[in-house]
């Protein structure tokens, strides 16, 4: 049993009934490390930095305070740390080398998944920003990711973003072709690859735990020839590999995806002849087969952007940009029901620049506020859609939003559950 108390000098000490203890000295630290300080982009320098930190701690200095910390078996350490709020993990990197290695091993995140301790985080890139921002689920904490070390072509062009496990995947076009970059939460660093089997842009995607499914999109060869594809594949963040899946019935680009009731859904988009598609398709991984869903979007208006869809529980929701309202799909009636207005100006931009995602048991929408202020900074709203669809739709604004001011035009947004 671990107990904390003050000695006669006013220092904090920890005592334990366990006979085996280890003394940890934390030497004079002038300031707490900044959560938003940019991490090193060169991962080859990491070991050298750790060696320098270890040498610094071994110098004879006066300790600010002393802790008698009992040694814990590694399994127990992981179980304890898995229950620490994830936005506190950055602090572990500054405790000591073993804690840093434990975090980077990914074992903590594996236990979090097994114990169902995962929590959502929102990754976002707005226009004019060069670095991604990560927010916690309540938008009370944030962290600036290191700059993505790609070329100017990649940074300035449109990109696709998706999450699998602890990986943020960003795909776009570099000077030499379509490239994939991944940000790993364990190390807070960017890595290039692995490339898709069929590199493409403007595709549909949906996350299921540690894997993400992709389908459709536009393939661009070395000569600049564009091909609309029906190809599908999935990425496994634990093995960092792509696996080829059976292709869809139809070629489609500008489509959207979601994971619903154990299946990967792809909705809308345009075919190789630039015709709008009202049908959807759903993929069953068990049988490696696709099923056409006829006219699922027949009552929806079409805009230049992909459909804005999200899943909460077992329900499929859509942000109808032409009317700026929220709708839910009734699978039995094969019809969409209007639930109420959405508090952002999705209509003015044809759906572009607006983020519409599921955030646990809530819906999340980010964009330019539809209120009287019409500020040019982003507004963040969430709501728990009524179970029966009969109650009034109530959106809650995240007014603090970590005191971060980002442009209201959201280029990319995705949610990571880890």
mmCIF file of C-alpha atoms in Angstrom:
data_model
loop_
_atom_site.group_PDB
_atom_site.id
_atom_site.type_symbol
_atom_site.label_atom_id
_atom_site.label_comp_id
_atom_site.label_asym_id
_atom_site.label_seq_id
_atom_site.Cartn_x
_atom_site.Cartn_y
_atom_site.Cartn_z
ATOM 1 C CA UNK A 1 0.000 0.000 0.000
ATOM 2 C CA UNK A 2 1.387 3.407 -0.969
ATOM 3 C CA UNK A 3 0.944 6.388 1.379
ATOM 4 C CA UNK A 4 2.011 10.020 0.963
ATOM 5 C CA UNK A 5 2.983 12.336 3.848
ATOM 6 C CA UNK A 6 5.209 15.252 4.848
ATOM 7 C CA UNK A 7 8.436 14.792 6.826
ATOM 8 C CA UNK A 8 9.728 17.282 9.386
ATOM 9 C CA UNK A 9 11.325 19.358 6.618
ATOM 10 C CA UNK A 10 8.070 19.706 4.734
ATOM 11 C CA UNK A 11 9.171 17.395 1.930
ATOM 12 C CA UNK A 12 6.703 15.026 0.334
ATOM 13 C CA UNK A 13 7.563 11.388 0.903
ATOM 14 C CA UNK A 14 5.902 8.157 -0.169
ATOM 15 C CA UNK A 15 5.982 5.042 1.959
ATOM 16 C CA UNK A 16 4.826 1.534 1.214
ATOM 17 C CA UNK A 17 4.278 -1.721 2.991
ATOM 18 C CA UNK A 18 6.268 -3.348 0.181
ATOM 19 C CA UNK A 19 9.841 -3.956 1.393
ATOM 20 C CA UNK A 20 11.479 -3.410 -1.974
ATOM 21 C CA UNK A 21 11.673 0.275 -2.880
ATOM 22 C CA UNK A 22 13.505 2.408 -5.365
ATOM 23 C CA UNK A 23 14.506 6.019 -4.709
ATOM 24 C CA UNK A 24 13.788 8.465 -7.516
ATOM 25 C CA UNK A 25 15.312 11.941 -7.414
ATOM 26 C CA UNK A 26 13.811 14.675 -9.543
ATOM 27 C CA UNK A 27 16.454 17.388 -9.849
ATOM 28 C CA UNK A 28 15.969 21.094 -10.137
ATOM 29 C CA UNK A 29 13.641 21.696 -13.010
ATOM 30 C CA UNK A 30 13.247 25.370 -13.913
ATOM 31 C CA UNK A 31 9.926 24.912 -15.677
ATOM 32 C CA UNK A 32 7.373 22.333 -16.686
ATOM 33 C CA UNK A 33 7.804 21.141 -20.300
ATOM 34 C CA UNK A 34 5.447 22.847 -22.719
ATOM 35 C CA UNK A 35 2.745 20.522 -24.077
ATOM 36 C CA UNK A 36 2.628 22.519 -27.299
ATOM 37 C CA UNK A 37 6.378 22.672 -27.896
ATOM 38 C CA UNK A 38 7.232 21.186 -31.267
ATOM 39 C CA UNK A 39 8.816 17.715 -30.946
ATOM 40 C CA UNK A 40 11.961 16.842 -32.880
ATOM 41 C CA UNK A 41 11.209 15.883 -36.472
ATOM 42 C CA UNK A 42 14.377 13.815 -36.874
ATOM 43 C CA UNK A 43 13.698 10.535 -35.117
ATOM 44 C CA UNK A 44 17.355 9.479 -35.576
ATOM 45 C CA UNK A 45 18.351 11.997 -32.893
ATOM 46 C CA UNK A 46 16.033 10.467 -30.290
ATOM 47 C CA UNK A 47 18.513 8.075 -28.668
ATOM 48 C CA UNK A 48 21.170 10.803 -28.400
ATOM 49 C CA UNK A 49 18.667 13.097 -26.654
ATOM 50 C CA UNK A 50 17.770 10.334 -24.191
ATOM 51 C CA UNK A 51 21.457 9.695 -23.412
ATOM 52 C CA UNK A 52 22.034 13.389 -22.743
ATOM 53 C CA UNK A 53 18.978 13.521 -20.472
ATOM 54 C CA UNK A 54 20.184 10.476 -18.532
ATOM 55 C CA UNK A 55 23.659 11.993 -18.065
ATOM 56 C CA UNK A 56 22.125 15.258 -16.855
ATOM 57 C CA UNK A 57 20.065 13.433 -14.240
ATOM 58 C CA UNK A 58 23.189 11.646 -12.946
ATOM 59 C CA UNK A 59 24.967 14.918 -12.064
ATOM 60 C CA UNK A 60 25.181 15.725 -8.342
ATOM 61 C CA UNK A 61 22.520 18.377 -7.839
ATOM 62 C CA UNK A 62 20.210 19.323 -4.993
ATOM 63 C CA UNK A 63 16.877 17.551 -5.256
ATOM 64 C CA UNK A 64 13.705 19.585 -5.081
ATOM 65 C CA UNK A 65 11.946 16.688 -3.383
ATOM 66 C CA UNK A 66 12.394 12.991 -2.829
ATOM 67 C CA UNK A 67 9.970 10.153 -3.564
ATOM 68 C CA UNK A 68 10.377 6.625 -2.263
ATOM 69 C CA UNK A 69 8.587 4.824 -5.084
ATOM 70 C CA UNK A 70 7.973 1.082 -4.807
ATOM 71 C CA UNK A 71 9.064 -0.950 -7.788
ATOM 72 C CA UNK A 72 6.091 -2.316 -9.693
ATOM 73 C CA UNK A 73 5.991 -5.275 -11.996
ATOM 74 C CA UNK A 74 5.748 -4.112 -15.635
ATOM 75 C CA UNK A 75 2.234 -5.518 -16.061
ATOM 76 C CA UNK A 76 0.961 -3.476 -13.124
ATOM 77 C CA UNK A 77 2.666 -0.333 -14.417
ATOM 78 C CA UNK A 78 0.884 -0.749 -17.745
ATOM 79 C CA UNK A 79 -2.480 -1.339 -16.049
ATOM 80 C CA UNK A 80 -2.068 1.853 -14.001
ATOM 81 C CA UNK A 81 -0.881 4.030 -16.869
ATOM 82 C CA UNK A 82 -3.648 2.750 -19.146
ATOM 83 C CA UNK A 83 -6.101 4.437 -16.787
ATOM 84 C CA UNK A 84 -4.389 7.819 -16.923
ATOM 85 C CA UNK A 85 -6.169 10.324 -19.227
ATOM 86 C CA UNK A 86 -4.402 10.115 -22.566
ATOM 87 C CA UNK A 87 -3.696 13.833 -22.835
ATOM 88 C CA UNK A 88 -1.448 13.423 -19.782
ATOM 89 C CA UNK A 89 0.806 10.920 -21.554
ATOM 90 C CA UNK A 90 3.190 13.576 -22.861
ATOM 91 C CA UNK A 91 4.387 14.032 -19.282
ATOM 92 C CA UNK A 92 5.556 10.421 -19.150
ATOM 93 C CA UNK A 93 8.177 11.204 -21.750
ATOM 94 C CA UNK A 94 9.882 13.498 -19.230
ATOM 95 C CA UNK A 95 9.870 11.152 -16.224
ATOM 96 C CA UNK A 96 12.578 8.692 -17.231
ATOM 97 C CA UNK A 97 13.756 6.412 -19.997
ATOM 98 C CA UNK A 98 11.813 3.263 -18.951
ATOM 99 C CA UNK A 99 8.517 5.176 -18.892
ATOM 100 C CA UNK A 100 9.308 6.705 -22.259
ATOM 101 C CA UNK A 101 10.068 3.292 -23.749
ATOM 102 C CA UNK A 102 6.896 1.848 -22.240
ATOM 103 C CA UNK A 103 4.790 4.523 -23.903
ATOM 104 C CA UNK A 104 6.515 4.117 -27.260
ATOM 105 C CA UNK A 105 6.105 0.341 -27.197
ATOM 106 C CA UNK A 106 2.363 0.719 -27.710
ATOM 107 C CA UNK A 107 1.580 -1.723 -24.889
ATOM 108 C CA UNK A 108 -0.377 0.930 -22.983
ATOM 109 C CA UNK A 109 -2.682 1.518 -25.948
ATOM 110 C CA UNK A 110 -3.187 -2.213 -26.409
ATOM 111 C CA UNK A 111 -4.335 -2.546 -22.782
ATOM 112 C CA UNK A 112 -6.591 0.497 -23.202
ATOM 113 C CA UNK A 113 -8.346 -1.259 -26.088
ATOM 114 C CA UNK A 114 -8.672 -4.544 -24.187
ATOM 115 C CA UNK A 115 -10.057 -2.798 -21.070
ATOM 116 C CA UNK A 116 -12.312 -0.529 -23.161
ATOM 117 C CA UNK A 117 -10.601 2.568 -21.800
ATOM 118 C CA UNK A 118 -10.208 4.212 -25.194
ATOM 119 C CA UNK A 119 -11.287 7.795 -25.762
ATOM 120 C CA UNK A 120 -11.740 9.892 -28.909
ATOM 121 C CA UNK A 121 -9.428 12.667 -30.047
ATOM 122 C CA UNK A 122 -10.044 15.065 -32.932
ATOM 123 C CA UNK A 123 -7.295 15.797 -35.453
ATOM 124 C CA UNK A 124 -7.809 18.898 -37.536
ATOM 125 C CA UNK A 125 -6.122 21.010 -40.214
ATOM 126 C CA UNK A 126 -7.714 24.339 -41.135
ATOM 127 C CA UNK A 127 -6.908 26.622 -44.041
ATOM 128 C CA UNK A 128 -3.772 28.693 -43.483
ATOM 129 C CA UNK A 129 -2.392 26.210 -40.945
ATOM 130 C CA UNK A 130 0.882 24.378 -41.528
ATOM 131 C CA UNK A 131 0.542 22.054 -38.536
ATOM 132 C CA UNK A 132 -2.220 19.712 -37.469
ATOM 133 C CA UNK A 133 -3.951 20.290 -34.137
ATOM 134 C CA UNK A 134 -5.136 17.471 -31.876
ATOM 135 C CA UNK A 135 -7.986 18.147 -29.419
ATOM 136 C CA UNK A 136 -9.382 15.987 -26.652
ATOM 137 C CA UNK A 137 -13.016 14.897 -26.866
ATOM 138 C CA UNK A 138 -14.264 17.903 -24.882
ATOM 139 C CA UNK A 139 -12.008 20.428 -26.645
ATOM 140 C CA UNK A 140 -10.498 21.417 -23.302
ATOM 141 C CA UNK A 141 -6.929 20.405 -24.202
ATOM 142 C CA UNK A 142 -4.978 20.600 -27.419
ATOM 143 C CA UNK A 143 -1.624 19.641 -28.857
ATOM 144 C CA UNK A 144 0.126 20.936 -31.976
ATOM 145 C CA UNK A 145 1.625 18.138 -34.030
ATOM 146 C CA UNK A 146 5.100 18.576 -35.526
ATOM 147 C CA UNK A 147 5.150 19.870 -39.072
ATOM 148 C CA UNK A 148 4.611 17.200 -41.679
ATOM 149 C CA UNK A 149 7.988 16.929 -43.500
ATOM 150 C CA UNK A 150 6.697 16.721 -47.077
ATOM 151 C CA UNK A 151 7.205 18.910 -50.137
ATOM 152 C CA UNK A 152 5.311 22.101 -50.942
ATOM 153 C CA UNK A 153 3.103 20.327 -53.477
ATOM 154 C CA UNK A 154 1.771 17.986 -50.793
ATOM 155 C CA UNK A 155 1.255 20.753 -48.265
ATOM 156 C CA UNK A 156 -0.667 23.001 -50.664
ATOM 157 C CA UNK A 157 -2.872 20.395 -52.356
ATOM 158 C CA UNK A 158 -6.064 18.747 -51.106
ATOM 159 C CA UNK A 159 -5.478 15.768 -48.859
ATOM 160 C CA UNK A 160 -7.401 12.834 -47.419
ATOM 161 C CA UNK A 161 -7.135 11.956 -43.726
ATOM 162 C CA UNK A 162 -8.135 8.844 -41.780
ATOM 163 C CA UNK A 163 -7.293 7.128 -38.505
ATOM 164 C CA UNK A 164 -6.513 3.526 -37.594
ATOM 165 C CA UNK A 165 -5.573 2.595 -34.039
ATOM 166 C CA UNK A 166 -2.945 5.137 -32.965
ATOM 167 C CA UNK A 167 -2.064 6.182 -36.531
ATOM 168 C CA UNK A 168 -3.206 9.352 -38.284
ATOM 169 C CA UNK A 169 -2.928 8.735 -42.035
ATOM 170 C CA UNK A 170 -2.667 11.688 -44.441
ATOM 171 C CA UNK A 171 -2.673 11.052 -48.207
ATOM 172 C CA UNK A 172 -2.065 13.592 -50.939
ATOM 173 C CA UNK A 173 -0.091 14.363 -54.067
ATOM 174 C CA UNK A 174 3.621 15.155 -53.946
ATOM 175 C CA UNK A 175 5.756 16.214 -56.904
ATOM 176 C CA UNK A 176 6.588 12.567 -57.614
ATOM 177 C CA UNK A 177 3.091 11.167 -57.148
ATOM 178 C CA UNK A 178 0.554 10.252 -54.473
ATOM 179 C CA UNK A 179 2.197 9.906 -51.063
ATOM 180 C CA UNK A 180 1.112 8.612 -47.666
ATOM 181 C CA UNK A 181 2.334 9.999 -44.355
ATOM 182 C CA UNK A 182 1.460 8.577 -40.958
ATOM 183 C CA UNK A 183 1.639 10.212 -37.541
ATOM 184 C CA UNK A 184 2.172 7.776 -34.664
ATOM 185 C CA UNK A 185 0.663 8.782 -31.363
ATOM 186 C CA UNK A 186 3.208 6.769 -29.352
ATOM 187 C CA UNK A 187 6.197 8.766 -30.588
ATOM 188 C CA UNK A 188 4.503 12.005 -31.728
ATOM 189 C CA UNK A 189 6.404 11.785 -35.029
ATOM 190 C CA UNK A 190 5.699 11.551 -38.744
ATOM 191 C CA UNK A 191 6.803 8.623 -40.923
ATOM 192 C CA UNK A 192 6.390 8.070 -44.647
ATOM 193 C CA UNK A 193 4.434 5.065 -45.904
ATOM 194 C CA UNK A 194 3.527 2.347 -46.260
ATOM 195 C CA UNK A 195 1.964 3.225 -49.612
ATOM 196 C CA UNK A 196 -1.437 1.926 -50.638
ATOM 197 C CA UNK A 197 -1.549 -1.015 -53.019
ATOM 198 C CA UNK A 198 -3.435 1.326 -55.347
ATOM 199 C CA UNK A 199 -2.516 4.901 -54.397
ATOM 200 C CA UNK A 200 -5.521 7.168 -54.871
ATOM 201 C CA UNK A 201 -7.197 10.370 -53.686
ATOM 202 C CA UNK A 202 -10.835 11.450 -53.164
ATOM 203 C CA UNK A 203 -11.818 8.011 -51.838
ATOM 204 C CA UNK A 204 -14.189 6.773 -49.123
ATOM 205 C CA UNK A 205 -12.846 5.465 -45.808
ATOM 206 C CA UNK A 206 -14.092 4.111 -42.487
ATOM 207 C CA UNK A 207 -12.304 3.059 -39.305
ATOM 208 C CA UNK A 208 -12.912 -0.085 -37.260
ATOM 209 C CA UNK A 209 -10.569 -0.247 -34.281
ATOM 210 C CA UNK A 210 -6.994 -0.719 -35.451
ATOM 211 C CA UNK A 211 -7.893 -1.046 -39.147
ATOM 212 C CA UNK A 212 -9.296 1.325 -41.739
ATOM 213 C CA UNK A 213 -11.102 0.463 -44.970
ATOM 214 C CA UNK A 214 -10.780 2.510 -48.172
ATOM 215 C CA UNK A 215 -12.591 2.209 -51.509
ATOM 216 C CA UNK A 216 -12.998 4.114 -54.754
ATOM 217 C CA UNK A 217 -11.239 7.352 -55.538
ATOM 218 C CA UNK A 218 -8.984 8.626 -58.296
ATOM 219 C CA UNK A 219 -5.768 6.926 -59.361
ATOM 220 C CA UNK A 220 -3.154 9.138 -61.065
ATOM 221 C CA UNK A 221 -0.351 7.475 -63.022
ATOM 222 C CA UNK A 222 3.140 8.835 -63.737
ATOM 223 C CA UNK A 223 1.862 10.525 -66.903
ATOM 224 C CA UNK A 224 -0.872 12.388 -65.037
ATOM 225 C CA UNK A 225 -3.665 10.204 -66.417
ATOM 226 C CA UNK A 226 -6.613 10.021 -64.009
ATOM 227 C CA UNK A 227 -8.686 6.874 -63.536
ATOM 228 C CA UNK A 228 -11.774 6.518 -61.330
ATOM 229 C CA UNK A 229 -11.454 3.176 -59.556
ATOM 230 C CA UNK A 230 -13.654 0.667 -57.740
ATOM 231 C CA UNK A 231 -10.723 -0.893 -55.878
ATOM 232 C CA UNK A 232 -10.788 -1.453 -52.126
ATOM 233 C CA UNK A 233 -8.212 -2.321 -49.481
ATOM 234 C CA UNK A 234 -7.658 -2.085 -45.747
ATOM 235 C CA UNK A 235 -4.793 -0.868 -43.557
ATOM 236 C CA UNK A 236 -3.786 -2.602 -40.316
ATOM 237 C CA UNK A 237 -2.011 -0.205 -37.953
ATOM 238 C CA UNK A 238 -0.564 -3.050 -35.864
ATOM 239 C CA UNK A 239 1.262 -4.642 -38.802
ATOM 240 C CA UNK A 240 1.558 -1.439 -40.885
ATOM 241 C CA UNK A 241 0.400 -3.294 -43.993
ATOM 242 C CA UNK A 242 -2.273 -2.921 -46.679
ATOM 243 C CA UNK A 243 -4.449 -5.847 -47.797
ATOM 244 C CA UNK A 244 -6.323 -6.005 -51.100
ATOM 245 C CA UNK A 245 -10.103 -6.502 -50.898
ATOM 246 C CA UNK A 246 -12.665 -7.347 -53.540
ATOM 247 C CA UNK A 247 -13.575 -4.318 -55.661
ATOM 248 C CA UNK A 248 -16.923 -2.542 -55.546
ATOM 249 C CA UNK A 249 -19.595 -3.016 -58.204
ATOM 250 C CA UNK A 250 -19.223 0.603 -59.350
ATOM 251 C CA UNK A 251 -16.352 2.981 -59.865
ATOM 252 C CA UNK A 252 -16.819 6.113 -57.796
ATOM 253 C CA UNK A 253 -14.962 9.220 -56.606
ATOM 254 C CA UNK A 254 -15.985 11.986 -54.174
ATOM 255 C CA UNK A 255 -17.733 9.262 -52.166
ATOM 256 C CA UNK A 256 -18.009 8.899 -48.390
ATOM 257 C CA UNK A 257 -17.615 5.930 -46.080
ATOM 258 C CA UNK A 258 -18.729 4.770 -42.655
ATOM 259 C CA UNK A 259 -18.643 1.617 -40.548
ATOM 260 C CA UNK A 260 -22.120 0.532 -39.493
ATOM 261 C CA UNK A 261 -23.389 -2.715 -37.925
ATOM 262 C CA UNK A 262 -20.159 -4.566 -38.687
ATOM 263 C CA UNK A 263 -19.978 -3.548 -42.355
ATOM 264 C CA UNK A 264 -18.122 -0.938 -44.428
ATOM 265 C CA UNK A 265 -20.526 1.388 -46.263
ATOM 266 C CA UNK A 266 -19.648 3.558 -49.271
ATOM 267 C CA UNK A 267 -22.233 6.163 -50.291
ATOM 268 C CA UNK A 268 -22.688 8.556 -53.180
ATOM 269 C CA UNK A 269 -19.963 10.068 -55.279
ATOM 270 C CA UNK A 270 -19.608 10.314 -59.035
ATOM 271 C CA UNK A 271 -18.745 7.619 -61.555
ATOM 272 C CA UNK A 272 -16.203 7.696 -64.393
ATOM 273 C CA UNK A 273 -18.724 9.594 -66.538
ATOM 274 C CA UNK A 274 -19.217 12.337 -63.909
ATOM 275 C CA UNK A 275 -22.730 11.070 -63.145
ATOM 276 C CA UNK A 276 -23.981 11.422 -59.557
ATOM 277 C CA UNK A 277 -24.583 8.075 -57.866
ATOM 278 C CA UNK A 278 -27.650 7.750 -55.631
ATOM 279 C CA UNK A 279 -26.801 4.170 -54.728
ATOM 280 C CA UNK A 280 -24.458 2.948 -52.057
ATOM 281 C CA UNK A 281 -22.579 -0.279 -51.393
ATOM 282 C CA UNK A 282 -21.747 -2.214 -48.242
ATOM 283 C CA UNK A 283 -18.833 -4.580 -47.765
ATOM 284 C CA UNK A 284 -18.962 -7.762 -45.680
ATOM 285 C CA UNK A 285 -15.435 -8.736 -44.674
ATOM 286 C CA UNK A 286 -16.540 -12.231 -43.673
ATOM 287 C CA UNK A 287 -17.593 -13.071 -47.232
ATOM 288 C CA UNK A 288 -15.337 -10.522 -48.987
ATOM 289 C CA UNK A 289 -18.337 -9.326 -50.973
ATOM 290 C CA UNK A 290 -20.152 -6.082 -51.802
ATOM 291 C CA UNK A 291 -23.902 -5.509 -51.857
ATOM 292 C CA UNK A 292 -25.558 -2.665 -53.748
ATOM 293 C CA UNK A 293 -27.899 -0.395 -51.739
ATOM 294 C CA UNK A 294 -30.179 1.137 -54.379
ATOM 295 C CA UNK A 295 -31.314 4.785 -54.122
ATOM 296 C CA UNK A 296 -30.119 5.369 -50.562
ATOM 297 C CA UNK A 297 -29.443 8.990 -51.542
ATOM 298 C CA UNK A 298 -32.365 9.451 -53.916
ATOM 299 C CA UNK A 299 -34.004 12.131 -51.736
ATOM 300 C CA UNK A 300 -30.787 14.020 -51.064
ATOM 301 C CA UNK A 301 -29.503 16.979 -53.044
ATOM 302 C CA UNK A 302 -26.058 16.788 -54.619
ATOM 303 C CA UNK A 303 -23.249 19.259 -54.087
ATOM 304 C CA UNK A 304 -19.649 19.338 -55.240
ATOM 305 C CA UNK A 305 -18.403 17.901 -51.944
ATOM 306 C CA UNK A 306 -18.678 14.254 -50.868
ATOM 307 C CA UNK A 307 -21.737 13.434 -48.701
ATOM 308 C CA UNK A 308 -21.315 14.433 -45.049
ATOM 309 C CA UNK A 309 -22.248 11.329 -43.049
ATOM 310 C CA UNK A 310 -21.585 10.011 -39.524
ATOM 311 C CA UNK A 311 -22.642 7.066 -37.365
ATOM 312 C CA UNK A 312 -23.710 7.169 -33.701
ATOM 313 C CA UNK A 313 -24.762 3.852 -32.212
ATOM 314 C CA UNK A 314 -26.571 1.958 -34.941
ATOM 315 C CA UNK A 315 -27.894 5.035 -36.715
ATOM 316 C CA UNK A 316 -26.657 6.741 -39.862
ATOM 317 C CA UNK A 317 -26.818 10.548 -39.957
ATOM 318 C CA UNK A 318 -26.305 13.043 -42.752
ATOM 319 C CA UNK A 319 -25.689 16.768 -42.826
ATOM 320 C CA UNK A 320 -27.790 17.951 -45.763
ATOM 321 C CA UNK A 321 -25.769 20.903 -47.012
ATOM 322 C CA UNK A 322 -28.432 22.403 -49.292
ATOM 323 C CA UNK A 323 -30.829 22.854 -46.368
ATOM 324 C CA UNK A 324 -28.275 23.033 -43.554
ATOM 325 C CA UNK A 325 -30.124 20.387 -41.569
ATOM 326 C CA UNK A 326 -29.434 17.069 -39.846
ATOM 327 C CA UNK A 327 -31.140 13.895 -41.022
ATOM 328 C CA UNK A 328 -31.256 10.283 -39.844
ATOM 329 C CA UNK A 329 -31.745 7.253 -42.065
ATOM 330 C CA UNK A 330 -34.592 4.818 -41.417
ATOM 331 C CA UNK A 331 -33.415 1.517 -42.897
ATOM 332 C CA UNK A 332 -36.862 -0.077 -42.698
ATOM 333 C CA UNK A 333 -38.599 2.751 -44.523
ATOM 334 C CA UNK A 334 -35.527 3.432 -46.689
ATOM 335 C CA UNK A 335 -35.994 7.141 -46.129
ATOM 336 C CA UNK A 336 -34.282 10.070 -44.428
ATOM 337 C CA UNK A 337 -35.982 11.991 -41.623
ATOM 338 C CA UNK A 338 -35.171 15.606 -40.824
ATOM 339 C CA UNK A 339 -34.201 16.219 -37.184
ATOM 340 C CA UNK A 340 -33.438 19.937 -37.164
ATOM 341 C CA UNK A 341 -31.063 22.668 -38.213
ATOM 342 C CA UNK A 342 -27.274 22.466 -37.973
ATOM 343 C CA UNK A 343 -25.586 25.542 -36.407
ATOM 344 C CA UNK A 344 -22.896 26.013 -39.089
ATOM 345 C CA UNK A 345 -22.976 27.546 -42.553
ATOM 346 C CA UNK A 346 -22.548 24.369 -44.614
ATOM 347 C CA UNK A 347 -24.798 25.621 -47.407
ATOM 348 C CA UNK A 348 -22.678 28.656 -48.284
ATOM 349 C CA UNK A 349 -19.654 26.531 -49.226
ATOM 350 C CA UNK A 350 -21.440 23.552 -50.739
ATOM 351 C CA UNK A 351 -20.301 21.323 -47.908
ATOM 352 C CA UNK A 352 -16.610 22.108 -48.271
ATOM 353 C CA UNK A 353 -14.774 23.402 -45.203
ATOM 354 C CA UNK A 354 -17.205 21.736 -42.778
ATOM 355 C CA UNK A 355 -16.334 18.804 -40.519
ATOM 356 C CA UNK A 356 -19.132 16.382 -39.620
ATOM 357 C CA UNK A 357 -18.047 13.396 -37.509
ATOM 358 C CA UNK A 358 -19.142 11.001 -34.794
ATOM 359 C CA UNK A 359 -17.520 11.581 -31.412
ATOM 360 C CA UNK A 360 -18.421 8.624 -29.231
ATOM 361 C CA UNK A 361 -22.115 8.959 -28.458
ATOM 362 C CA UNK A 362 -22.266 12.473 -29.906
ATOM 363 C CA UNK A 363 -22.292 14.116 -33.298
ATOM 364 C CA UNK A 364 -19.621 16.730 -33.965
ATOM 365 C CA UNK A 365 -19.844 19.581 -36.451
ATOM 366 C CA UNK A 366 -17.164 22.237 -37.006
ATOM 367 C CA UNK A 367 -17.243 25.219 -39.328
ATOM 368 C CA UNK A 368 -18.371 28.815 -39.628
ATOM 369 C CA UNK A 369 -21.076 29.644 -37.114
ATOM 370 C CA UNK A 370 -24.566 30.266 -38.430
ATOM 371 C CA UNK A 371 -25.141 32.714 -35.565
ATOM 372 C CA UNK A 372 -25.291 36.509 -35.810
ATOM 373 C CA UNK A 373 -21.565 37.042 -35.133
ATOM 374 C CA UNK A 374 -20.484 35.264 -38.333
ATOM 375 C CA UNK A 375 -16.909 35.191 -37.028
ATOM 376 C CA UNK A 376 -14.145 33.898 -39.270
ATOM 377 C CA UNK A 377 -12.815 31.571 -36.580
ATOM 378 C CA UNK A 378 -14.087 28.020 -36.287
ATOM 379 C CA UNK A 379 -17.073 27.110 -34.144
ATOM 380 C CA UNK A 380 -17.411 23.678 -32.556
ATOM 381 C CA UNK A 381 -20.773 22.079 -31.712
ATOM 382 C CA UNK A 382 -21.797 18.658 -30.422
ATOM 383 C CA UNK A 383 -25.136 16.998 -29.770
ATOM 384 C CA UNK A 384 -26.515 13.699 -28.566
ATOM 385 C CA UNK A 385 -29.175 12.844 -31.118
ATOM 386 C CA UNK A 386 -32.468 11.795 -29.518
ATOM 387 C CA UNK A 387 -32.977 8.051 -29.543
ATOM 388 C CA UNK A 388 -36.534 8.209 -30.872
ATOM 389 C CA UNK A 389 -36.029 11.250 -33.068
ATOM 390 C CA UNK A 390 -38.999 12.976 -31.418
ATOM 391 C CA UNK A 391 -37.139 15.176 -28.931
ATOM 392 C CA UNK A 392 -35.789 18.573 -29.862
ATOM 393 C CA UNK A 393 -32.278 18.587 -31.276
ATOM 394 C CA UNK A 394 -29.948 20.473 -28.916
ATOM 395 C CA UNK A 395 -26.487 21.543 -30.038
ATOM 396 C CA UNK A 396 -23.905 22.525 -27.417
ATOM 397 C CA UNK A 397 -21.127 24.921 -28.377
ATOM 398 C CA UNK A 398 -17.589 24.421 -27.099
ATOM 399 C CA UNK A 399 -17.086 28.077 -26.250
ATOM 400 C CA UNK A 400 -13.609 27.817 -24.766
ATOM 401 C CA UNK A 401 -12.198 25.467 -27.383
ATOM 402 C CA UNK A 402 -8.825 25.566 -25.587
ATOM 403 C CA UNK A 403 -8.537 29.264 -26.460
ATOM 404 C CA UNK A 404 -7.313 28.184 -29.890
ATOM 405 C CA UNK A 405 -8.384 30.290 -32.844
ATOM 406 C CA UNK A 406 -8.355 28.391 -36.125
ATOM 407 C CA UNK A 407 -9.861 29.437 -39.416
ATOM 408 C CA UNK A 408 -13.455 28.272 -39.819
ATOM 409 C CA UNK A 409 -12.668 26.538 -43.146
ATOM 410 C CA UNK A 410 -11.653 23.010 -42.170
ATOM 411 C CA UNK A 411 -9.501 21.255 -44.741
ATOM 412 C CA UNK A 412 -9.230 17.911 -42.962
ATOM 413 C CA UNK A 413 -10.724 16.386 -39.840
ATOM 414 C CA UNK A 414 -10.787 12.868 -38.435
ATOM 415 C CA UNK A 415 -11.412 11.196 -35.079
ATOM 416 C CA UNK A 416 -9.009 8.748 -33.446
ATOM 417 C CA UNK A 417 -10.242 6.271 -30.819
ATOM 418 C CA UNK A 418 -7.251 5.221 -28.703
#
